[in-house]
């Protein structure tokens, strides 16, 4: 007796590659925005506007009129975290619905999505530790890590699914990696400078105890090294005919010079809040420009279509 097989139909909700790319790009913008708004919390001394976490007060999850403008600013930043999380969730669902799904896309989407609550927890620890400057710095660096993952995700959505192939010689690839490491180091030292300066996020918050002038000089030395390496990359890439990589390195130099100018002006004008906020935005742009330079040293090429035999013709029923 012939068995009847029941096959469960697969229900799919395909997402266009264009929509996925736009969502991934929106995720980058949202994560940069929350860095800037987080800086506004600190620069307005609203870091303890909500004095506890995860509640805003011991009795309420939201701010109260008695908490004033500082409570509104801090609570508003917490609400923005949910908006960033919603975008990350939308990206993850779009990746899950993608058919065919590019390799490596799902782990990146999961990393960005899980990075949002992890970042929120670190933010909560900063409140519970009364804005400990080392934890505040870690909170900023966690945001940088999420931005880096979001950028990698976006680049994966705009690339073909073939293997990554280098576009520059191996020594220049190593130089690009070294420049990336120096760029990350400059960001880390920048958090030490912030932790020694006047913008603690609250009038009673402690500082990290480092000498502001000395650590600022270390930070400036790192910036000079980073700019020097980036300029070297421009000329090296041009010498080997890597036009796309040279253009990305030139953009990186321009962003670094702009960020450096803001840094020097803010230092000699005693760190006005507006310039500090611009410097935080510039840090995100330096990171993105560094990643763009690194990605320009390799490319993915489309996968060659397989030579598959054409399906056999259906038999023609005989006439009765």
Phi, psi and omega in degrees: 000134184285130178278144178257122181261130178257120180255125179290123181293139178270122180265123182236145175238082187297143177246132182292146177302327179296316179296319180297318179298318181293321178295318179296321178293321177297327178295320177298311182299318182296319181289327173293319181298321182288335173294316181293317179291327174296323175295323178297325177299314182289319185289339177263011181059036181255015184300331176247029176301321165256108192285355180218179182205142007280346174287162175278322171229176180296336183253346190219146174275348182237166182290160178239157180303328182294341183278348173070199187291327180296320177296321179295319181294313181294317181293324178298322178292324177295321178295323180297330177301321178295321179296318178296322178295323178296318178296317179297322178294319178299320177296315181298315179295323178294322178293318179297328180274353184291129177221119354285155183262124178301146180295140177082356184285319184295314178302323179293319179296320178295318181298316179295317182296315180287337179293334181293306177296327177297318177296321179295321179296317178297321176299322177295323178295324178299323178289314182294337178260017179056045175062048173304126187298330179289322178288323177299317177297320177297323178299317178295315181294328175297321176297320178298321180295320179293319178299318179298318178294320179296322178294315179300321178297314180298316180298326179292332180283342182255001182257154171295174185262013179281176179291151178284128181240136180293145178249359178227159178300158184303318179299323179286328174297319177296319179296322178295320177295319178298318178298322178296318178297316179296320178299316178295322179296320178299321178296317181297311181296328177300325177291330176292321177298315180298319181292345178260350186270190188278341186271085185272347184094344177197148184298331183261003183287144181282163174251167186278355175087356178284148177289120185303319182292317182293313182289330175294324177293320176299317179298316180296321177299320177296323178295317178299318178297318181297316180295319179299315178296320182294319177296319178300322179296321179302309182291324181292316179296320178294324182296329181262007177077018178273080187298316182296318179293321179296322179293319179295321178293324178295321176297319179299316178299317180298317179294319180296319179296319177296317178294320178295321178297316177299318181298316180293318181296316181294327180293315184277353175251018174065040168058060174295145187303320183298318180288326177296318177297319178296324179293324177294318175298319179298327177299318177296320181291323176298317179299313182295320178293324177296315179295322178297320177297316181296318180294334182287350180273002175211164179210152174258137181250151181300146177286131179294133180296139180285145178277088181265141179293146179291145181297146181295147181291144178291138180294141180274124180298139180289148180289143180276000000 
